[in-house]
mmCIF file with all atom_site columns, C-alpha atoms in Angstrom:
data_model
loop_
_atom_site.group_PDB
_atom_site.id
_atom_site.type_symbol
_atom_site.label_atom_id
_atom_site.label_alt_id
_atom_site.label_comp_id
_atom_site.label_asym_id
_atom_site.label_entity_id
_atom_site.label_seq_id
_atom_site.pdbx_PDB_ins_code
_atom_site.Cartn_x
_atom_site.Cartn_y
_atom_site.Cartn_z
_atom_site.occupancy
_atom_site.B_iso_or_equiv
_atom_site.pdbx_formal_charge
_atom_site.auth_seq_id
_atom_site.auth_comp_id
_atom_site.auth_asym_id
_atom_site.auth_atom_id
_atom_site.pdbx_PDB_model_num
ATOM 1   C CA . MET A 1 1   ? 193.776 329.321 105.398 1.00 48.00 ? 197 MET A CA 1
ATOM 2   C CA . THR A 1 2   ? 196.442 327.276 106.763 1.00 58.00 ? 198 THR A CA 1
ATOM 3   C CA . ILE A 1 3   ? 199.604 327.743 108.308 1.00 85.00 ? 199 ILE A CA 1
ATOM 4   C CA . VAL A 1 4   ? 202.670 325.395 107.720 1.00 88.00 ? 200 VAL A CA 1
ATOM 5   C CA . ALA A 1 5   ? 203.655 325.228 111.364 1.00 89.00 ? 201 ALA A CA 1
ATOM 6   C CA . LEU A 1 6   ? 200.021 324.597 112.316 1.00 91.00 ? 202 LEU A CA 1
ATOM 7   C CA . ASP A 1 7   ? 199.700 321.843 109.557 1.00 90.00 ? 203 ASP A CA 1
ATOM 8   C CA . ASN A 1 8   ? 202.877 320.068 111.241 1.00 90.00 ? 204 ASN A CA 1
ATOM 9   C CA . LEU A 1 9   ? 201.055 320.070 114.626 1.00 90.00 ? 205 LEU A CA 1
ATOM 10  C CA . VAL A 1 10  ? 198.015 318.368 112.560 1.00 92.00 ? 206 VAL A CA 1
ATOM 11  C CA . LYS A 1 11  ? 200.161 315.754 111.312 1.00 92.00 ? 207 LYS A CA 1
ATOM 12  C CA . ILE A 1 12  ? 201.387 314.821 114.439 1.00 92.00 ? 208 ILE A CA 1
ATOM 13  C CA . ARG A 1 13  ? 197.836 314.986 115.944 1.00 91.00 ? 209 ARG A CA 1
ATOM 14  C CA . GLN A 1 14  ? 198.600 317.794 118.229 1.00 91.00 ? 210 GLN A CA 1
ATOM 15  C CA . LEU A 1 15  ? 195.657 319.897 116.379 1.00 93.00 ? 211 LEU A CA 1
ATOM 16  C CA . ALA A 1 16  ? 192.984 318.839 114.235 1.00 93.00 ? 212 ALA A CA 1
ATOM 17  C CA . THR A 1 17  ? 191.490 320.830 111.103 1.00 94.00 ? 213 THR A CA 1
ATOM 18  C CA . GLU A 1 18  ? 188.150 322.229 111.321 1.00 92.00 ? 214 GLU A CA 1
ATOM 19  C CA . PRO A 1 19  ? 185.699 324.257 109.289 1.00 93.00 ? 215 PRO A CA 1
ATOM 20  C CA . ARG A 1 20  ? 185.774 327.970 111.014 1.00 92.00 ? 216 ARG A CA 1
ATOM 21  C CA . ASN A 1 21  ? 182.460 328.574 113.092 1.00 94.00 ? 217 ASN A CA 1
ATOM 22  C CA . GLU A 1 22  ? 182.157 332.264 113.590 1.00 94.00 ? 218 GLU A CA 1
ATOM 23  C CA . ILE A 1 23  ? 179.077 331.595 116.160 1.00 95.00 ? 219 ILE A CA 1
ATOM 24  C CA . GLU A 1 24  ? 181.511 329.680 118.038 1.00 96.00 ? 220 GLU A CA 1
ATOM 25  C CA . ILE A 1 25  ? 184.459 332.147 117.941 1.00 96.00 ? 221 ILE A CA 1
ATOM 26  C CA . ARG A 1 26  ? 181.944 335.012 118.963 1.00 96.00 ? 222 ARG A CA 1
ATOM 27  C CA . ARG A 1 27  ? 180.757 332.713 121.826 1.00 97.00 ? 223 ARG A CA 1
ATOM 28  C CA . LEU A 1 28  ? 184.314 332.165 123.250 1.00 97.00 ? 224 LEU A CA 1
ATOM 29  C CA . LEU A 1 29  ? 185.434 335.752 122.725 1.00 97.00 ? 225 LEU A CA 1
ATOM 30  C CA . HIS A 1 30  ? 182.333 336.839 124.712 1.00 97.00 ? 226 HIS A CA 1
ATOM 31  C CA . MET A 1 31  ? 183.347 334.173 127.346 1.00 97.00 ? 227 MET A CA 1
ATOM 32  C CA . ALA A 1 32  ? 187.134 335.640 127.396 1.00 97.00 ? 228 ALA A CA 1
ATOM 33  C CA . GLN A 1 33  ? 185.541 338.966 127.968 1.00 97.00 ? 229 GLN A CA 1
ATOM 34  C CA . THR A 1 34  ? 183.228 337.746 130.912 1.00 97.00 ? 230 THR A CA 1
ATOM 35  C CA . HIS A 1 35  ? 186.322 335.719 132.295 1.00 97.00 ? 231 HIS A CA 1
ATOM 36  C CA . LEU A 1 36  ? 188.439 339.035 131.820 1.00 97.00 ? 232 LEU A CA 1
ATOM 37  C CA . ALA A 1 37  ? 186.143 341.319 133.410 1.00 97.00 ? 233 ALA A CA 1
ATOM 38  C CA . ASP A 1 38  ? 185.681 338.682 136.376 1.00 97.00 ? 234 ASP A CA 1
ATOM 39  C CA . ALA A 1 39  ? 189.848 338.702 136.769 1.00 96.00 ? 235 ALA A CA 1
ATOM 40  C CA . GLN A 1 40  ? 189.363 342.097 137.378 1.00 97.00 ? 236 GLN A CA 1
ATOM 41  C CA . GLN A 1 41  ? 187.276 342.120 140.439 1.00 96.00 ? 237 GLN A CA 1
ATOM 42  C CA . VAL A 1 42  ? 189.380 343.303 143.496 1.00 95.00 ? 238 VAL A CA 1
ATOM 43  C CA . SER A 1 43  ? 186.617 341.731 146.013 1.00 96.00 ? 239 SER A CA 1
ATOM 44  C CA . VAL A 1 44  ? 187.689 338.400 144.415 1.00 95.00 ? 240 VAL A CA 1
ATOM 45  C CA . SER A 1 45  ? 190.688 336.460 146.102 1.00 95.00 ? 241 SER A CA 1
ATOM 46  C CA . VAL A 1 46  ? 194.039 336.490 144.159 1.00 94.00 ? 242 VAL A CA 1
ATOM 47  C CA . GLU A 1 47  ? 193.628 332.906 143.151 1.00 94.00 ? 243 GLU A CA 1
ATOM 48  C CA . GLY A 1 48  ? 190.333 333.278 141.727 1.00 94.00 ? 244 GLY A CA 1
ATOM 49  C CA . ARG A 1 49  ? 191.420 336.460 139.855 1.00 96.00 ? 245 ARG A CA 1
ATOM 50  C CA . TYR A 1 50  ? 194.322 334.504 138.517 1.00 94.00 ? 246 TYR A CA 1
ATOM 51  C CA . LEU A 1 51  ? 192.295 331.561 137.209 1.00 94.00 ? 247 LEU A CA 1
ATOM 52  C CA . SER A 1 52  ? 189.727 333.774 135.822 1.00 96.00 ? 248 SER A CA 1
ATOM 53  C CA . ALA A 1 53  ? 192.434 335.596 134.052 1.00 96.00 ? 249 ALA A CA 1
ATOM 54  C CA . TYR A 1 54  ? 193.927 332.278 132.671 1.00 93.00 ? 250 TYR A CA 1
ATOM 55  C CA . ALA A 1 55  ? 190.468 331.224 131.844 1.00 95.00 ? 251 ALA A CA 1
ATOM 56  C CA . ALA A 1 56  ? 189.949 334.177 129.617 1.00 97.00 ? 252 ALA A CA 1
ATOM 57  C CA . GLY A 1 57  ? 193.379 333.795 128.068 1.00 96.00 ? 253 GLY A CA 1
ATOM 58  C CA . HIS A 1 58  ? 192.392 329.955 127.119 1.00 95.00 ? 254 HIS A CA 1
ATOM 59  C CA . SER A 1 59  ? 189.121 331.049 125.617 1.00 97.00 ? 255 SER A CA 1
ATOM 60  C CA . ALA A 1 60  ? 190.296 333.635 123.823 1.00 97.00 ? 256 ALA A CA 1
ATOM 61  C CA . GLY A 1 61  ? 193.355 331.612 122.263 1.00 95.00 ? 257 GLY A CA 1
ATOM 62  C CA . LEU A 1 62  ? 191.106 328.638 121.453 1.00 95.00 ? 258 LEU A CA 1
ATOM 63  C CA . ALA A 1 63  ? 188.923 331.740 119.404 1.00 96.00 ? 259 ALA A CA 1
ATOM 64  C CA . VAL A 1 64  ? 191.797 332.607 117.414 1.00 95.00 ? 260 VAL A CA 1
ATOM 65  C CA . LEU A 1 65  ? 192.935 328.905 116.864 1.00 95.00 ? 261 LEU A CA 1
ATOM 66  C CA . ARG A 1 66  ? 189.042 328.546 115.543 1.00 95.00 ? 262 ARG A CA 1
ATOM 67  C CA . HIS A 1 67  ? 189.241 331.559 113.605 1.00 95.00 ? 263 HIS A CA 1
ATOM 68  C CA . TYR A 1 68  ? 192.216 329.930 111.478 1.00 94.00 ? 264 TYR A CA 1
ATOM 69  C CA . GLY A 1 69  ? 190.392 326.408 111.328 1.00 94.00 ? 265 GLY A CA 1
ATOM 70  C CA . TYR A 1 70  ? 191.979 324.375 113.834 1.00 94.00 ? 266 TYR A CA 1
ATOM 71  C CA . ARG A 1 71  ? 190.815 323.153 116.709 1.00 93.00 ? 267 ARG A CA 1
ATOM 72  C CA . SER A 1 72  ? 192.764 321.609 120.034 1.00 89.00 ? 268 SER A CA 1
ATOM 73  C CA . GLU A 1 73  ? 191.694 318.919 122.360 1.00 77.00 ? 269 GLU A CA 1
ATOM 74  C CA . ASN A 1 74  ? 194.656 319.726 124.683 1.00 85.00 ? 270 ASN A CA 1
ATOM 75  C CA . ARG A 1 75  ? 194.503 322.600 126.692 1.00 83.00 ? 271 ARG A CA 1
ATOM 76  C CA . TYR A 1 76  ? 198.540 323.125 126.859 1.00 81.00 ? 272 TYR A CA 1
ATOM 77  C CA . ILE A 1 77  ? 198.597 323.711 123.186 1.00 89.00 ? 273 ILE A CA 1
ATOM 78  C CA . VAL A 1 78  ? 196.137 326.800 122.676 1.00 92.00 ? 274 VAL A CA 1
ATOM 79  C CA . PHE A 1 79  ? 198.897 329.378 123.448 1.00 92.00 ? 275 PHE A CA 1
ATOM 80  C CA . GLN A 1 80  ? 201.767 328.198 121.081 1.00 90.00 ? 276 GLN A CA 1
ATOM 81  C CA . PRO A 1 81  ? 200.380 328.879 117.735 1.00 93.00 ? 277 PRO A CA 1
ATOM 82  C CA . LEU A 1 82  ? 200.208 332.511 118.781 1.00 93.00 ? 278 LEU A CA 1
ATOM 83  C CA . THR A 1 83  ? 203.537 332.847 117.396 1.00 92.00 ? 279 THR A CA 1
ATOM 84  C CA . HIS A 1 84  ? 201.984 331.894 114.127 1.00 92.00 ? 280 HIS A CA 1
ATOM 85  C CA . THR A 1 85  ? 198.697 333.007 114.303 1.00 92.00 ? 281 THR A CA 1
ATOM 86  C CA . LEU A 1 86  ? 198.921 336.884 115.694 1.00 94.00 ? 282 LEU A CA 1
ATOM 87  C CA . GLY A 1 87  ? 202.654 336.995 115.445 1.00 93.00 ? 283 GLY A CA 1
ATOM 88  C CA . TRP A 1 88  ? 203.366 336.976 119.209 1.00 94.00 ? 284 TRP A CA 1
ATOM 89  C CA . PRO A 1 89  ? 206.696 336.961 120.689 1.00 93.00 ? 285 PRO A CA 1
ATOM 90  C CA . ALA A 1 90  ? 207.182 333.958 122.608 1.00 90.00 ? 286 ALA A CA 1
ATOM 91  C CA . GLU A 1 91  ? 208.258 335.449 125.724 1.00 90.00 ? 287 GLU A CA 1
ATOM 92  C CA . ARG A 1 92  ? 204.592 336.781 125.434 1.00 92.00 ? 288 ARG A CA 1
ATOM 93  C CA . TRP A 1 93  ? 202.615 333.250 124.959 1.00 91.00 ? 289 TRP A CA 1
ATOM 94  C CA . ARG A 1 94  ? 205.061 331.714 127.338 1.00 91.00 ? 290 ARG A CA 1
ATOM 95  C CA . LEU A 1 95  ? 203.397 333.589 130.274 1.00 92.00 ? 291 LEU A CA 1
ATOM 96  C CA . LEU A 1 96  ? 200.197 332.229 128.994 1.00 93.00 ? 292 LEU A CA 1
ATOM 97  C CA . ASP A 1 97  ? 201.815 328.686 129.416 1.00 91.00 ? 293 ASP A CA 1
ATOM 98  C CA . ALA A 1 98  ? 203.177 329.632 132.923 1.00 91.00 ? 294 ALA A CA 1
ATOM 99  C CA . ALA A 1 99  ? 199.617 330.339 133.798 1.00 92.00 ? 295 ALA A CA 1
ATOM 100 C CA . HIS A 1 100 ? 198.456 327.165 132.290 1.00 91.00 ? 296 HIS A CA 1
ATOM 101 C CA . ARG A 1 101 ? 201.024 324.985 134.535 1.00 90.00 ? 297 ARG A CA 1
ATOM 102 C CA . ALA A 1 102 ? 199.714 327.077 137.357 1.00 91.00 ? 298 ALA A CA 1
ATOM 103 C CA . ARG A 1 103 ? 196.245 326.380 136.841 1.00 90.00 ? 299 ARG A CA 1
ATOM 104 C CA . ASN A 1 104 ? 197.053 322.470 136.480 1.00 88.00 ? 300 ASN A CA 1
ATOM 105 C CA . LEU A 1 105 ? 198.714 322.623 139.925 1.00 90.00 ? 301 LEU A CA 1
ATOM 106 C CA . ALA A 1 106 ? 195.976 323.969 141.593 1.00 87.00 ? 302 ALA A CA 1
ATOM 107 C CA . GLU A 1 107 ? 193.243 321.792 139.701 1.00 87.00 ? 303 GLU A CA 1
ATOM 108 C CA . TYR A 1 108 ? 195.384 318.714 140.197 1.00 91.00 ? 304 TYR A CA 1
ATOM 109 C CA . GLU A 1 109 ? 197.511 319.021 143.323 1.00 91.00 ? 305 GLU A CA 1
ATOM 110 C CA . GLY A 1 110 ? 195.789 321.681 145.254 1.00 88.00 ? 306 GLY A CA 1
ATOM 111 C CA . LEU A 1 111 ? 198.721 324.323 145.090 1.00 89.00 ? 307 LEU A CA 1
ATOM 112 C CA . MET A 1 112 ? 198.255 327.750 144.575 1.00 89.00 ? 308 MET A CA 1
ATOM 113 C CA . GLU A 1 113 ? 200.776 330.307 145.206 1.00 89.00 ? 309 GLU A CA 1
ATOM 114 C CA . VAL A 1 114 ? 200.467 333.240 143.305 1.00 92.00 ? 310 VAL A CA 1
ATOM 115 C CA . GLU A 1 115 ? 200.968 336.953 144.231 1.00 93.00 ? 311 GLU A CA 1
ATOM 116 C CA . LEU A 1 116 ? 198.910 340.123 142.876 1.00 95.00 ? 312 LEU A CA 1
ATOM 117 C CA . SER A 1 117 ? 201.596 341.180 141.093 1.00 94.00 ? 313 SER A CA 1
ATOM 118 C CA . GLN A 1 118 ? 201.388 338.119 138.725 1.00 94.00 ? 314 GLN A CA 1
ATOM 119 C CA . VAL A 1 119 ? 197.585 338.330 138.516 1.00 95.00 ? 315 VAL A CA 1
ATOM 120 C CA . ASN A 1 120 ? 198.181 341.851 136.986 1.00 96.00 ? 316 ASN A CA 1
ATOM 121 C CA . ALA A 1 121 ? 200.863 340.792 134.635 1.00 95.00 ? 317 ALA A CA 1
ATOM 122 C CA . LEU A 1 122 ? 198.188 337.744 133.505 1.00 95.00 ? 318 LEU A CA 1
ATOM 123 C CA . ILE A 1 123 ? 195.365 340.248 133.057 1.00 97.00 ? 319 ILE A CA 1
ATOM 124 C CA . GLY A 1 124 ? 197.648 342.595 131.092 1.00 96.00 ? 320 GLY A CA 1
ATOM 125 C CA . VAL A 1 125 ? 198.594 340.022 128.611 1.00 96.00 ? 321 VAL A CA 1
ATOM 126 C CA . VAL A 1 126 ? 195.057 338.412 128.209 1.00 96.00 ? 322 VAL A CA 1
ATOM 127 C CA . SER A 1 127 ? 194.033 342.186 127.736 1.00 97.00 ? 323 SER A CA 1
ATOM 128 C CA . MET A 1 128 ? 196.271 342.230 124.594 1.00 96.00 ? 324 MET A CA 1
ATOM 129 C CA . LEU A 1 129 ? 195.481 338.725 123.388 1.00 96.00 ? 325 LEU A CA 1
ATOM 130 C CA . LEU A 1 130 ? 191.458 339.415 123.549 1.00 97.00 ? 326 LEU A CA 1
ATOM 131 C CA . ALA A 1 131 ? 192.221 342.749 121.641 1.00 96.00 ? 327 ALA A CA 1
ATOM 132 C CA . ASP A 1 132 ? 194.350 341.119 118.880 1.00 96.00 ? 328 ASP A CA 1
ATOM 133 C CA . ALA A 1 133 ? 192.009 338.130 118.519 1.00 96.00 ? 329 ALA A CA 1
ATOM 134 C CA . GLU A 1 134 ? 188.841 340.317 118.249 1.00 96.00 ? 330 GLU A CA 1
ATOM 135 C CA . GLN A 1 135 ? 191.118 342.388 115.589 1.00 95.00 ? 331 GLN A CA 1
ATOM 136 C CA . ALA A 1 136 ? 191.895 339.409 113.983 1.00 93.00 ? 332 ALA A CA 1
ATOM 137 C CA . VAL A 1 137 ? 188.622 338.051 113.594 1.00 92.00 ? 333 VAL A CA 1
ATOM 138 C CA . ALA A 1 138 ? 187.210 341.335 112.789 1.00 91.00 ? 334 ALA A CA 1
ATOM 139 C CA . SER A 1 139 ? 189.335 342.012 110.070 1.00 86.00 ? 335 SER A CA 1
ATOM 140 C CA . GLU A 1 140 ? 188.510 338.830 108.277 1.00 73.00 ? 336 GLU A CA 1
ATOM 141 C CA . SER A 1 141 ? 184.929 338.860 108.919 1.00 57.00 ? 337 SER A CA 1
ATOM 142 C CA . PRO A 1 142 ? 183.395 342.256 107.649 1.00 42.00 ? 338 PRO A CA 1
ATOM 143 C CA . LYS A 1 143 ? 180.007 341.323 109.436 1.00 43.00 ? 339 LYS A CA 1
ATOM 144 C CA . ALA A 1 144 ? 181.726 340.207 112.702 1.00 39.00 ? 340 ALA A CA 1
ATOM 145 C CA . GLN A 1 145 ? 180.165 342.654 114.662 1.00 39.00 ? 341 GLN A CA 1
ATOM 146 C CA . GLU A 1 146 ? 176.503 341.917 113.590 1.00 41.00 ? 342 GLU A CA 1
ATOM 147 C CA . TRP A 1 147 ? 176.674 338.234 114.534 1.00 38.00 ? 343 TRP A CA 1
ATOM 148 C CA . LEU A 1 148 ? 175.057 338.126 118.032 1.00 36.00 ? 344 LEU A CA 1
ATOM 149 C CA . PRO A 1 149 ? 174.001 341.658 119.305 1.00 35.00 ? 345 PRO A CA 1
ATOM 150 C CA . ASP A 1 150 ? 170.805 341.037 120.037 1.00 37.00 ? 346 ASP A CA 1
ATOM 151 C CA . ARG A 1 151 ? 170.643 337.410 120.910 1.00 36.00 ? 347 ARG A CA 1
ATOM 152 C CA . ASP A 1 152 ? 171.123 335.638 123.677 1.00 42.00 ? 348 ASP A CA 1
ATOM 153 C CA . TRP A 1 153 ? 174.542 333.852 122.719 1.00 37.00 ? 349 TRP A CA 1
ATOM 154 C CA . ARG A 1 154 ? 173.734 330.497 124.888 1.00 38.00 ? 350 ARG A CA 1
ATOM 155 C CA . LYS A 1 155 ? 170.843 329.641 122.705 1.00 37.00 ? 351 LYS A CA 1
ATOM 156 C CA . THR A 1 156 ? 170.298 328.035 119.462 1.00 36.00 ? 352 THR A CA 1
ATOM 157 C CA . VAL A 1 157 ? 167.708 328.959 117.114 1.00 36.00 ? 353 VAL A CA 1
ATOM 158 C CA . HIS A 1 158 ? 165.353 326.102 118.502 1.00 37.00 ? 354 HIS A CA 1
ATOM 159 C CA . GLY A 1 159 ? 165.651 328.065 121.903 1.00 40.00 ? 355 GLY A CA 1
ATOM 160 C CA . ARG A 1 160 ? 167.664 325.101 123.542 1.00 39.00 ? 356 ARG A CA 1
ATOM 161 C CA . ARG A 1 161 ? 171.003 326.053 125.712 1.00 39.00 ? 357 ARG A CA 1
ATOM 162 C CA . LEU A 1 162 ? 174.291 324.859 123.806 1.00 39.00 ? 358 LEU A CA 1
ATOM 163 C CA . ILE A 1 163 ? 176.397 323.080 126.346 1.00 39.00 ? 359 ILE A CA 1
ATOM 164 C CA . GLY A 1 164 ? 180.195 322.458 125.416 1.00 40.00 ? 360 GLY A CA 1
ATOM 165 C CA . SER A 1 165 ? 181.009 322.091 121.443 1.00 39.00 ? 361 SER A CA 1
ATOM 166 C CA . CYS A 1 166 ? 178.382 322.851 118.720 1.00 41.00 ? 362 CYS A CA 1
ATOM 167 C CA . ARG A 1 167 ? 179.020 319.067 117.289 1.00 42.00 ? 363 ARG A CA 1
ATOM 168 C CA . SER A 1 168 ? 176.368 317.015 117.814 1.00 41.00 ? 364 SER A CA 1
ATOM 169 C CA . SER A 1 169 ? 176.946 313.550 119.065 1.00 40.00 ? 365 SER A CA 1
ATOM 170 C CA . ARG A 1 170 ? 175.998 312.077 115.865 1.00 42.00 ? 366 ARG A CA 1
ATOM 171 C CA . ALA A 1 171 ? 178.213 314.094 114.016 1.00 45.00 ? 367 ALA A CA 1
ATOM 172 C CA . ARG A 1 172 ? 180.992 312.824 116.296 1.00 43.00 ? 368 ARG A CA 1
ATOM 173 C CA . GLY A 1 173 ? 179.957 309.245 115.169 1.00 49.00 ? 369 GLY A CA 1
ATOM 174 C CA . ILE A 1 174 ? 178.017 308.566 118.577 1.00 45.00 ? 370 ILE A CA 1
ATOM 175 C CA . PRO A 1 175 ? 174.746 306.384 117.675 1.00 47.00 ? 371 PRO A CA 1
ATOM 176 C CA . ARG A 1 176 ? 171.382 307.483 118.867 1.00 45.00 ? 372 ARG A CA 1
ATOM 177 C CA . PRO A 1 177 ? 170.299 305.512 121.757 1.00 45.00 ? 373 PRO A CA 1
ATOM 178 C CA . VAL A 1 178 ? 167.638 302.538 120.769 1.00 45.00 ? 374 VAL A CA 1
ATOM 179 C CA . ARG A 1 179 ? 164.518 302.865 122.579 1.00 44.00 ? 375 ARG A CA 1
ATOM 180 C CA . MET A 1 180 ? 163.300 299.700 123.620 1.00 44.00 ? 376 MET A CA 1
ATOM 181 C CA . THR A 1 181 ? 159.341 299.088 123.743 1.00 47.00 ? 377 THR A CA 1
ATOM 182 C CA . PRO A 1 182 ? 157.638 296.192 125.350 1.00 51.00 ? 378 PRO A CA 1
ATOM 183 C CA . SER A 1 183 ? 156.438 293.758 122.889 1.00 49.00 ? 379 SER A CA 1
ATOM 184 C CA . SER A 1 184 ? 152.547 293.106 122.845 1.00 52.00 ? 380 SER A CA 1
ATOM 185 C CA . ASP A 1 185 ? 152.755 289.391 122.340 1.00 48.00 ? 381 ASP A CA 1
#
């Protein structure tokens, strides 16, 4: 499923097309739920709650992007396509974009000035995003609810932990290291 506006972002290398991976999408949605739950903990600092809400929004936005067959290598581009994927008005995704800028100030300059009202507003928008993302995924995947109910989502079939993307280093073109053994001269 392609969207013309997003295909234009592919042409200028802001997005890449990649086949949909239902398990990755489910993991991203689960991560968004976990971060959103963390953001709602009143015992956590206002700054920590804000960053958790942002992380939840980013995971949910990335899940939507992956659902439609696109991937972004840049964090900032994840929210803008919500207009085209979920039909969100610009005012709504711009709040998430502002949270991204605030996150960058905190991460790269150590500056985090946020009020409780901003946290609550962000939690509200992220809750809507998560609900819309889950609905979009479920509406096009009849077995979407059956993917990971009894499995630990962090493990592969072989019981190894997944870290980051599901893509292996060989799939990304990185050769395996060569083992050097001493010669028996």
